[in-house]
Short mmCIF file of C-alpha atoms and ligand atoms in Angstrom, two decimals:
data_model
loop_
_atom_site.label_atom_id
_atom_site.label_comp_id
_atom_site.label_asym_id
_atom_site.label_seq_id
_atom_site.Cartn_x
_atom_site.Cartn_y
_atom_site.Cartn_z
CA UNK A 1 36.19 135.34 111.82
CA UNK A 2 34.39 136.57 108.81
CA UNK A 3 36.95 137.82 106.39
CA UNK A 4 35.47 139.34 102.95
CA UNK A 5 37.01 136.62 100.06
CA UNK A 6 39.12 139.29 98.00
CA UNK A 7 41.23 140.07 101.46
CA UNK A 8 41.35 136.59 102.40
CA UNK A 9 42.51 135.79 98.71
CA UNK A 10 45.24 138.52 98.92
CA UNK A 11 46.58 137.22 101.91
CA UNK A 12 46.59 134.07 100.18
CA UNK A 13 48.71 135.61 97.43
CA UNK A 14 51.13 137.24 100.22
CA UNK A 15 52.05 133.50 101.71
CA UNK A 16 54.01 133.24 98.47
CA UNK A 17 56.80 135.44 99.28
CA UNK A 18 59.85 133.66 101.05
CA UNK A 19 59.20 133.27 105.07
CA UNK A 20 56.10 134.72 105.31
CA UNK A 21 53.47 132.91 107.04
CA UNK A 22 49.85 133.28 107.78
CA UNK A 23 50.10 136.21 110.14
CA UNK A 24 52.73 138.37 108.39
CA UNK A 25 50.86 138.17 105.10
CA UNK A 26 47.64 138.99 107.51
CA UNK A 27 49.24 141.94 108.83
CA UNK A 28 50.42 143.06 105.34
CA UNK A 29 47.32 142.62 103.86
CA UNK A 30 45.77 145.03 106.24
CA UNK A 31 48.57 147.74 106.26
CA UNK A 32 47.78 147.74 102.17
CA UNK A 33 44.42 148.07 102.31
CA UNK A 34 44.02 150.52 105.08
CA UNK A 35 47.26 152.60 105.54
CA UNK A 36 48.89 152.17 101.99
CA UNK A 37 46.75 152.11 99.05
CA UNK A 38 48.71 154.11 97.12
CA UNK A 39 51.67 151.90 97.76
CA UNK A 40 49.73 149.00 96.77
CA UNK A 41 48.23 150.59 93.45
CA UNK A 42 51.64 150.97 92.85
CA UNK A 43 52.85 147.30 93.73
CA UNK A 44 50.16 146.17 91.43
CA UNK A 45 52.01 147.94 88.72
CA UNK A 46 55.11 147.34 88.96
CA UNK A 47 54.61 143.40 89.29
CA UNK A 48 52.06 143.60 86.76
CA UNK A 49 54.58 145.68 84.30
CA UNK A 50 57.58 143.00 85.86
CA UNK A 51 55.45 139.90 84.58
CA UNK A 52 55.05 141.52 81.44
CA UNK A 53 59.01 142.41 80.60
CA UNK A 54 61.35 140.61 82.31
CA UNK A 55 63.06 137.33 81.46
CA UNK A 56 66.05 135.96 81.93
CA UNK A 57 69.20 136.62 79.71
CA UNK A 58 69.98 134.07 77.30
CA UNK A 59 73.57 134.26 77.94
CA UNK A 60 73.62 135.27 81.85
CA UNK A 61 70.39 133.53 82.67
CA UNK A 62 70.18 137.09 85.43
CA UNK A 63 67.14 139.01 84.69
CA UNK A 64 66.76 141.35 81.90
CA UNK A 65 64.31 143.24 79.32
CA UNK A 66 65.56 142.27 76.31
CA UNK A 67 66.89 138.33 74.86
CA UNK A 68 70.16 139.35 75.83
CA UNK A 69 71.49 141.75 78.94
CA UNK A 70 73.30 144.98 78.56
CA UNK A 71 76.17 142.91 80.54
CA UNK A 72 76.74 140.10 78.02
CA UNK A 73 76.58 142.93 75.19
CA UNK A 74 79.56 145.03 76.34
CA UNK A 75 82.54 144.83 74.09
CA UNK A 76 84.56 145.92 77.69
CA UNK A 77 84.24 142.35 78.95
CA UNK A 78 86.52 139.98 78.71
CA UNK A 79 84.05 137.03 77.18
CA UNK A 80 86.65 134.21 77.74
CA UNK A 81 85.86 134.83 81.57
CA UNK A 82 82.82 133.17 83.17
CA UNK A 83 81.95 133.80 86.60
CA UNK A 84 78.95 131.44 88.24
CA UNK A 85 77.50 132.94 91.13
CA UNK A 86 74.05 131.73 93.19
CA UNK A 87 71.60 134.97 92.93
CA UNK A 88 71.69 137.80 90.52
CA UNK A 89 72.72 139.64 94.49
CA UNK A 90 75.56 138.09 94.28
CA UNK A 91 76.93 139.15 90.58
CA UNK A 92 76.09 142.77 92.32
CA UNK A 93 78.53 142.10 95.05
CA UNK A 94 81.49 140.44 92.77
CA UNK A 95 80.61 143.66 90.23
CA UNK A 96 81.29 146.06 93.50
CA UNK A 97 84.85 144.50 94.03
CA UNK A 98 85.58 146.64 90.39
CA UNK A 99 88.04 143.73 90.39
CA UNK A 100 86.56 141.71 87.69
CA UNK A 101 86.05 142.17 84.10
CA UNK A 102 85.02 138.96 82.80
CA UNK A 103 81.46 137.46 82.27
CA UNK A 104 78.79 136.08 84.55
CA UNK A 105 76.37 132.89 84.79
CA UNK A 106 73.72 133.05 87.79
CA UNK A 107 72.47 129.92 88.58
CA UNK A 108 69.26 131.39 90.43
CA UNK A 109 69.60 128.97 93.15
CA UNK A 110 71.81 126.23 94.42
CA UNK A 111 72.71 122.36 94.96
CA UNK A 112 70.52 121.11 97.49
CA UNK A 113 70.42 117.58 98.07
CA UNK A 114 67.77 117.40 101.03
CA UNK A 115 65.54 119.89 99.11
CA UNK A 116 65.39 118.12 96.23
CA UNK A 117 67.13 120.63 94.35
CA UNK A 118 69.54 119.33 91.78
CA UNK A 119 71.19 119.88 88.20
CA UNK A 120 67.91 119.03 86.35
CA UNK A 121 66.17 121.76 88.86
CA UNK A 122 69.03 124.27 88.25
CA UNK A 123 68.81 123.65 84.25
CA UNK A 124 72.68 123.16 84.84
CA UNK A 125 72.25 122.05 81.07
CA UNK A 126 72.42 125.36 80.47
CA UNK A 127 75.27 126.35 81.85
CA UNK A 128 76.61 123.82 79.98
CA UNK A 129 75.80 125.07 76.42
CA UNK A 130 77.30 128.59 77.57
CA UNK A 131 80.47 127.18 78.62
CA UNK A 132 80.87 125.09 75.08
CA UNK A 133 80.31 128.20 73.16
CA UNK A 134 84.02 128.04 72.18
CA UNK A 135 84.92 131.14 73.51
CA UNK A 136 84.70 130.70 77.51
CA UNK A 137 88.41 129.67 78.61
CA UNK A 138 88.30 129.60 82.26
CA UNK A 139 85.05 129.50 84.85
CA UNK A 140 85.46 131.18 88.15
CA UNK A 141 83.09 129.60 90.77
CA UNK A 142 81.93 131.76 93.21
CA UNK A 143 79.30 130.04 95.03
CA UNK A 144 78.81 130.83 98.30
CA UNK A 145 81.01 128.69 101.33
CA UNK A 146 77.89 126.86 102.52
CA UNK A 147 77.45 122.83 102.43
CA UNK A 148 75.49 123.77 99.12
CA UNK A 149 77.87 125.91 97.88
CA UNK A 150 80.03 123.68 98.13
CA UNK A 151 78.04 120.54 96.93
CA UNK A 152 77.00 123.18 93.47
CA UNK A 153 81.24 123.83 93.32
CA UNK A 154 81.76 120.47 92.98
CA UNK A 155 78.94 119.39 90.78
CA UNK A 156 80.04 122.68 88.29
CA UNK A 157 84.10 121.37 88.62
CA UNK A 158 83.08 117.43 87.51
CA UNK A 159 81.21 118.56 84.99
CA UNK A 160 83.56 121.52 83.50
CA UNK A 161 86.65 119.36 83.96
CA UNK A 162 85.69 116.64 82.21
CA UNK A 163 84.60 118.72 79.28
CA UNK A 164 88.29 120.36 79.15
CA UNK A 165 87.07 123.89 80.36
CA UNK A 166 89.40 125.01 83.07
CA UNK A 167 88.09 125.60 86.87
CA UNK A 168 89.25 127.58 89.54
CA UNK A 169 87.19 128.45 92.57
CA UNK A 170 87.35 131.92 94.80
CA UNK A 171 89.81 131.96 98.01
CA UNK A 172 88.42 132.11 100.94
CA UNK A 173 90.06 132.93 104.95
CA UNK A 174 90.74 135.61 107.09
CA UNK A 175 88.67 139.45 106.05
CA UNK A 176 90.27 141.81 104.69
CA UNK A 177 91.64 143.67 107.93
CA UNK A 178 90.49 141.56 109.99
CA UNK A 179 92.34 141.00 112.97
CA UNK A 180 92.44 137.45 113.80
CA UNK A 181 91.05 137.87 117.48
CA UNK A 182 88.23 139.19 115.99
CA UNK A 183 87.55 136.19 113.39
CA UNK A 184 85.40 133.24 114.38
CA UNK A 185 87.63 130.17 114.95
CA UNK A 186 85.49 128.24 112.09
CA UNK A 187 87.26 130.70 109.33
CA UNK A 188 90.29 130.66 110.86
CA UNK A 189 90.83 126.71 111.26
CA UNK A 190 89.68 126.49 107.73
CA UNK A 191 92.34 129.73 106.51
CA UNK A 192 95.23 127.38 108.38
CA UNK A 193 94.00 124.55 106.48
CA UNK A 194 94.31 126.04 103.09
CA UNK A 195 97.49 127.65 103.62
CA UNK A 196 99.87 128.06 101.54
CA UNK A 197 103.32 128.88 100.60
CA UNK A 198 104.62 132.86 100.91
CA UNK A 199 106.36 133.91 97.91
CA UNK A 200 109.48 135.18 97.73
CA UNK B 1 56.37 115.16 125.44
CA UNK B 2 55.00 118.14 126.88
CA UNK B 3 57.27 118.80 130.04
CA UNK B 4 59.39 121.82 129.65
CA UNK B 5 62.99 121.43 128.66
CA UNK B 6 65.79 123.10 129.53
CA UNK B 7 69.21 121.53 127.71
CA UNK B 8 72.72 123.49 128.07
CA UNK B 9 76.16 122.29 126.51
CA UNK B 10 74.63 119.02 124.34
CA UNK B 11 76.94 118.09 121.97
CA UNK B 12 75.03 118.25 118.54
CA UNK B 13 74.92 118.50 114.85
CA UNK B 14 72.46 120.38 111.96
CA UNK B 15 70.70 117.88 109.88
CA UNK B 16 69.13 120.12 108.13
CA UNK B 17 67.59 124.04 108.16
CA UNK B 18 64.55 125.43 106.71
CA UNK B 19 63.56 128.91 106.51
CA UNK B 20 60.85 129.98 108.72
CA UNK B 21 59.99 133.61 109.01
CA UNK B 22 61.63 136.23 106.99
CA UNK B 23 64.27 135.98 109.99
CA UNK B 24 64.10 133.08 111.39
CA UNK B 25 65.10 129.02 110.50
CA UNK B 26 63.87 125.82 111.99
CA UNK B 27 66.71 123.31 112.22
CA UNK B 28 66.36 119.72 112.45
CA UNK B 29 69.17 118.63 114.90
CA UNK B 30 71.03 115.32 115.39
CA UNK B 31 72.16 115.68 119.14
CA UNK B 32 73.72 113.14 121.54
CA UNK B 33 71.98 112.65 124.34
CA UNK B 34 68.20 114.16 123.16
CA UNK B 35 68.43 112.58 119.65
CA UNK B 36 66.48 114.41 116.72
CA UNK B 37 64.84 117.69 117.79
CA UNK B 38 63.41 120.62 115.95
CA UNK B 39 65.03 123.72 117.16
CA UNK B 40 63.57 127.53 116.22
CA UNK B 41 66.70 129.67 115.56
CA UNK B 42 65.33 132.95 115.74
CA UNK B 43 66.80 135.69 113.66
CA UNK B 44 69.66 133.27 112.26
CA UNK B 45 68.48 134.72 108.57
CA UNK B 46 69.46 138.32 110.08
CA UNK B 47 72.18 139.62 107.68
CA UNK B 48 74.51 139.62 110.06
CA UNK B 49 73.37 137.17 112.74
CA UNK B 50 76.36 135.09 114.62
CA UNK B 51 74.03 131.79 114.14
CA UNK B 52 74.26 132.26 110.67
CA UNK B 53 77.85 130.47 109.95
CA UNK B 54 77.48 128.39 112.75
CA UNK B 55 74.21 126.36 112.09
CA UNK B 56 75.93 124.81 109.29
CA UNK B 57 75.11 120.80 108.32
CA UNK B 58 78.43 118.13 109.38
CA UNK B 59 80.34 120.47 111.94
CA UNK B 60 80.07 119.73 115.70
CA UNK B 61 78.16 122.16 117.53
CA UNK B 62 77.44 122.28 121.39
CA UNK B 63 73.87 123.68 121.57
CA UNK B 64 71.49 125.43 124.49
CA UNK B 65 67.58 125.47 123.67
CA UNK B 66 64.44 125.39 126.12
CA UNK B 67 60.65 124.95 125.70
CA UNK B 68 57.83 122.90 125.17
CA UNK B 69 56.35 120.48 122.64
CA UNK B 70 57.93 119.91 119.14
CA UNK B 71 59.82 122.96 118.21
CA UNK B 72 61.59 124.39 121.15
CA UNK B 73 63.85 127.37 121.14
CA UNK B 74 67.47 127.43 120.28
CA UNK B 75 68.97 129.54 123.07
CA UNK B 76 72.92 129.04 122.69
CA UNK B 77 75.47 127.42 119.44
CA UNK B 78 79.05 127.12 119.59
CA UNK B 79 80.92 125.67 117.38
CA UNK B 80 83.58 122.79 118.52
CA UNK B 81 85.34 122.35 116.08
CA UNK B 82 88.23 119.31 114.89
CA UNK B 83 85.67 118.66 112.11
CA UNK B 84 86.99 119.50 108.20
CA UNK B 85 84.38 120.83 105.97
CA UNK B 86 83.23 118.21 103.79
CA UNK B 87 84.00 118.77 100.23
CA UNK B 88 83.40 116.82 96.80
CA UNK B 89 81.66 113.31 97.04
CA UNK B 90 81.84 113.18 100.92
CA UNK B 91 80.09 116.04 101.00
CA UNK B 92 77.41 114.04 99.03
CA UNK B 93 77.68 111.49 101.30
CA UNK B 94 76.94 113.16 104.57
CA UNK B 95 74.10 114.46 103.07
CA UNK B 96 72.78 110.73 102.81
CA UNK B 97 73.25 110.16 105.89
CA UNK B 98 71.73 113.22 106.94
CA UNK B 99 68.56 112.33 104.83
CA UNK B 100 68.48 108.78 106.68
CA UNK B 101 68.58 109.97 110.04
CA UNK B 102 65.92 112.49 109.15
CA UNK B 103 63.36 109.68 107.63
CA UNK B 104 64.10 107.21 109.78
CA UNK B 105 65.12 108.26 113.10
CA UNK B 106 61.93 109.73 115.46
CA UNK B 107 62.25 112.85 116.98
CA UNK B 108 63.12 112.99 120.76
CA UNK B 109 64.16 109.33 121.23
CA UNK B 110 67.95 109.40 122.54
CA UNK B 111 70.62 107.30 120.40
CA UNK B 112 73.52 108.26 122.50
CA UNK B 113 75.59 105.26 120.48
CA UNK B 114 74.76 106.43 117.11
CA UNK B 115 75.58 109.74 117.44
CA UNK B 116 78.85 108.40 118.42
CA UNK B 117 79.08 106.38 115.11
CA UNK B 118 77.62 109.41 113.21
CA UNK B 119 80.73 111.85 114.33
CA UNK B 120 83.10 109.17 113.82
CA UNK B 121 81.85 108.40 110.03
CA UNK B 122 81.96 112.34 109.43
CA UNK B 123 85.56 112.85 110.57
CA UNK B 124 86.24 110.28 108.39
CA UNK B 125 84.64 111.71 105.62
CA UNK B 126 87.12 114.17 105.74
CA UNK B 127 89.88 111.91 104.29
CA UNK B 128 87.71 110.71 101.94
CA UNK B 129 84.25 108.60 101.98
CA UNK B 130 84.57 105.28 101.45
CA UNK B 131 81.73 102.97 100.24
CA UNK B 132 82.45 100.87 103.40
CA UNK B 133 81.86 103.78 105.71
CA UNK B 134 78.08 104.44 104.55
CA UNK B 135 77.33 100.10 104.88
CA UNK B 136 79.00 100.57 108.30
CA UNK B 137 76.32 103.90 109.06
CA UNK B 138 73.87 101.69 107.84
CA UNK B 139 73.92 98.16 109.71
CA UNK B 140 74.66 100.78 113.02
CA UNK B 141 71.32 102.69 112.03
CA UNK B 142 69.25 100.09 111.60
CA UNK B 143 70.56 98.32 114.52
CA UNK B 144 70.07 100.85 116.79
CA UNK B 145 66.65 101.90 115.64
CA UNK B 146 65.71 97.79 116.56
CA UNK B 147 65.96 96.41 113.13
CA UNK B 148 68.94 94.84 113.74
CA UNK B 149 70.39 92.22 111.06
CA UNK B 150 71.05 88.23 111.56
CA UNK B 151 74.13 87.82 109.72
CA UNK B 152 75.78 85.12 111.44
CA UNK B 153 73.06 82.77 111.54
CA UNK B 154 70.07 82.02 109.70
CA UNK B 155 66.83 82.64 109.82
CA UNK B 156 66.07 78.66 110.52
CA UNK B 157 68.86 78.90 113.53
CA UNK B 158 71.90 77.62 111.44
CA UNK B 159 75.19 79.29 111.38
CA UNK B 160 75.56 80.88 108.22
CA UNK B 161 78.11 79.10 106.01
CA UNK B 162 80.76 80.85 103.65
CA UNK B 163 79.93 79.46 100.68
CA UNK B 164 76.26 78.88 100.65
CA UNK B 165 73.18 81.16 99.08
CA UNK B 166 70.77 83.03 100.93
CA UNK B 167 67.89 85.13 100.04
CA UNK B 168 67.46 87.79 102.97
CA UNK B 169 64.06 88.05 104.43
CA UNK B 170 63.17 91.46 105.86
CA UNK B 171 62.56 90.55 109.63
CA UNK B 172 63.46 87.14 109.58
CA UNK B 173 66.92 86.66 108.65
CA UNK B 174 68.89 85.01 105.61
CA UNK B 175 66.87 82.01 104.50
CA UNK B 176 68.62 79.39 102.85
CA UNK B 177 69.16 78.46 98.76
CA UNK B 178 69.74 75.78 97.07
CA UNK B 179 71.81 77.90 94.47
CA UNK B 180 72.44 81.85 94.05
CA UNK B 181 69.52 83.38 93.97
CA UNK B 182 68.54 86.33 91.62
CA UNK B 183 66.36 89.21 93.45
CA UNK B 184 68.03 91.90 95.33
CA UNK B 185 68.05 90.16 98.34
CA UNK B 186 70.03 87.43 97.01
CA UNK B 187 73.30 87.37 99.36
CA UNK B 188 76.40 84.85 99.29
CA UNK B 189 77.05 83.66 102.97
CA UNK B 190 80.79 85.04 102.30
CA UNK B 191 78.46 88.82 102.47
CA UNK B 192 76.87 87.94 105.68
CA UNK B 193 79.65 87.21 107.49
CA UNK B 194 81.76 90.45 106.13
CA UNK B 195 78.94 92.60 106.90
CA UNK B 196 79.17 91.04 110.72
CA UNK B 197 82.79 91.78 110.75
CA UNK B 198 82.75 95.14 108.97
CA UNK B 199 85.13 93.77 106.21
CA UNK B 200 84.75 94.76 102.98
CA UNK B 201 88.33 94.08 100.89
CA UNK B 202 86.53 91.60 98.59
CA UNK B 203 84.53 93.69 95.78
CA UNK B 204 81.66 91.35 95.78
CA UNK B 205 80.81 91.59 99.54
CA UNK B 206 80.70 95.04 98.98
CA UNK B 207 78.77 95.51 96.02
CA UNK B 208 75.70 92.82 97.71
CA UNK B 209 76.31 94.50 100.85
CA UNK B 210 74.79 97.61 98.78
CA UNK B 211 72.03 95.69 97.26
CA UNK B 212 71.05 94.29 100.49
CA UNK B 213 71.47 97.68 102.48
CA UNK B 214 69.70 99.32 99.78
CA UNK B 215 66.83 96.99 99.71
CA UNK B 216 66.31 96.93 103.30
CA UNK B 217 66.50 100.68 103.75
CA UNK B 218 63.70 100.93 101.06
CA UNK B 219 61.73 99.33 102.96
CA UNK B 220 62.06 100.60 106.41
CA UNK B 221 61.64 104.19 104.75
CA UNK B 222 58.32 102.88 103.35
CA UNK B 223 59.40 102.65 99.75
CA UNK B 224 60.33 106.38 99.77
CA UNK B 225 62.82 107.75 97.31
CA UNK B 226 66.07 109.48 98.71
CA UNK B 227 66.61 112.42 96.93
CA UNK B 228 70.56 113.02 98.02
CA UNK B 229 70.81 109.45 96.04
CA UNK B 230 69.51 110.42 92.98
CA UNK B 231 70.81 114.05 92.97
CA UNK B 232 74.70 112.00 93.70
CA UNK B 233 73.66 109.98 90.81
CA UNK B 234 72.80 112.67 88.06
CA UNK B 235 76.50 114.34 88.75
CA UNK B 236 77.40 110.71 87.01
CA UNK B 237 75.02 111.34 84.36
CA UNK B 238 76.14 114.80 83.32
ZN1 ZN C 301 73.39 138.45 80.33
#
């Protein structure tokens, strides 16, 4: 096949996006250039205009415009809170529960021993510095209950503890009205294994 | 290799899972009577696929898949259950052996025995993983892949004696010293013979039992670096 060398560079640049292979970035290639070129004049932009502003906050390390987020600005948080979550999606979901008031950390990725991915690829050095600022009193993990989560809760709890930073970790068990004949037995044998005592 | 498949109810475990389409993962599966086999899961990255929480690395899984070649298709998981989540440095430590059985085992080639030693190590994870448990993995991989070790004789056809020095030669046994030697694969015949009997209460079998294991595994993998090692290490270094 005889494809011209700007398409065939384009889909090129298409294979970079997460789980697309050669024939999805084929087929979106083609959609942009024959069915959406205004959409793709307009993709061009805004990842042009993205390059150009955003970074990461220097508190937060989630993405923002300006050295420091709007988040880690507001006098309404409670600074001596830090919650570390995976992916800025994730600080969206924990904001949702209108439950917490404290700060956030996003790692922008996780432990990963068979990927390669540890605390030197996660700059947890960073994370670090935050958390010695003085003013940070307790860390909430909220990783997510995968082996990795897991394996980046642990890594974050050795190295907090030790530095005399107090560490607590999000629950996890049964949904919210969930009826248990409706919960998979792998949540459920792991809710009877962290039991624990009813009040009263 | 090419012959269709068609496996229902094998008792298995997740090695490992990378993403393949926008929907879909490949997993790299440990199972007991197929061995290692690369399994397309598709649509387990669906939001709210029912594969999702079950492909998960270290729990027992009873798996269904079909096809031809080198990835076939995952058809059916189930979670079995009676396996703890690993947590903490045991969760480090599965993922060692996970990266072992990944480099060194070949695809397709059955190790009915080994899966049997790989459950039992992970259940005992669960209370805890012991340095002995991972040089008991070990010896059982590398027996079972045909690199088994002489440990209770030498490599000249002598039983190996308590209190001598050896220096272990990679396919030929522990040759004999006239003193202790100094490379890695200096061992005390007191080492040998715990390694044969799995006993490691004295501190200095176990700590040459590591240099030896260590050394050995280096070079079946080819020299290779394991990166669940060095990533276990750096929590040390923080
Ligand atoms: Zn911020």
């Amino acid at each position: 096949m005889n494809t011209p060398s700007s398409l065939e560079s384009l889909i090129e640049a298409l294979r970079c996006l997460p789980g697309v292979g050669p024939k999805s970035a084929q087929r979106m290639a083609y959609h942009l250039m024959q069915h959406g070129r205004p959409g793709a004049q307009r993709l061009a932009d805004a990842l042009q205009l993205a390059l150009a502003a955003l970074r990461h906050c220097q508190r937060c390390n989630t993405f923002t415009e300006s050295e420091t987020c709007v988040r880690c600005l507001s006098s309404k948080r409670d600074a001596s809170l830090l919650c570390v979550v995976e992916t800025p999606v994730d600080m969206n979901m924990m904001e949702q529960t209108h439950a917490y008031s404290g700060l956030y950390y996003v790692l922008m990725g996780r432990v990963s021993p068979l990927d390669g991915i540890g605390p030197g690829e996660l700059h947890l050095d960073r994370l670090l510095a935050r958390c010695g600022d003085g003013v940070v009193r307790e860390v909430i993990i909220a990783t997510n209950f995968t082996n990795e989560g897991e394996a980046t809760a642990h890594y974050l709890s050795e190295m907090l503890r030790s530095r005399g930073v107090s560490v607590s970790r999000i629950a996890r068990g049964v949904p919210v009205g969930g009826e248990l004949e409706y919960v998979d037995a792998g949540t459920l044998a792991q809710a009877l294994r962290e039991r624990r005592p009813v009040a009263g | 290799m090419n012959q269709r498949h068609h496996v229902d109810g094998q008792p298995a475990f997740v090695l490992h899972a990378y993403p393949y389409s926008e929907t879909s993962l490949i997993v790299d599966v440990f199972s007991q009577d197929h061995g290692r086999v690369a399994l397309l899961a598709r649509g387990a990255r669906r939001p709210r696929s029912v594969l999702r929480g079950v492909l998960q690395a270290f729990q027992p899984l009873e798996l269904g898949w079909a096809g031809r070649g080198e990835v076939q298709t995952l058809i059916r998981a189930e979670w079995q259950g009676g396996q703890p989540l690993l947590a903490g440095k045991s969760l480090f430590c599965g993922y060692y052996l996970n990266e072992l059985l990944i480099h060194l085992l070949p695809r397709e080639d059955a190790h009915a025995r080994l899966f049997s030693v790989y459950a039992a190590t992970l259940r005992r994870f669960a209370d805890g993983a012991q340095e002995s448990d991972l040089r008991c993995f070990e010896r059982a991989l590398l027996q079972e892949l045909g690199y088994g070790l002489l440990l209770e004789t030498d490599a000249a056809g002598l039983a190996v004696e308590e209190n001598a020095h050896y220096a272990y030669e990679i396919e030929h046994g522990p040759v004999r010293l006239p003193g202790p030697g100094r490379s890695a694969r200096s061992v005390s015949g007191r080492t040998l013979i715990d390694l044969a009997r799995e006993d490691f209460s004295d501190p200095r079998s176990l700590a040459e039992a590591k240099q030896l294991m260590r050394t050995l595994i280096s070079h079946y993998t080819g020299g290779r670096s394991l990166s669940s090692r060095r990533i276990f290490r750096e929590l040390h270094e923080l």
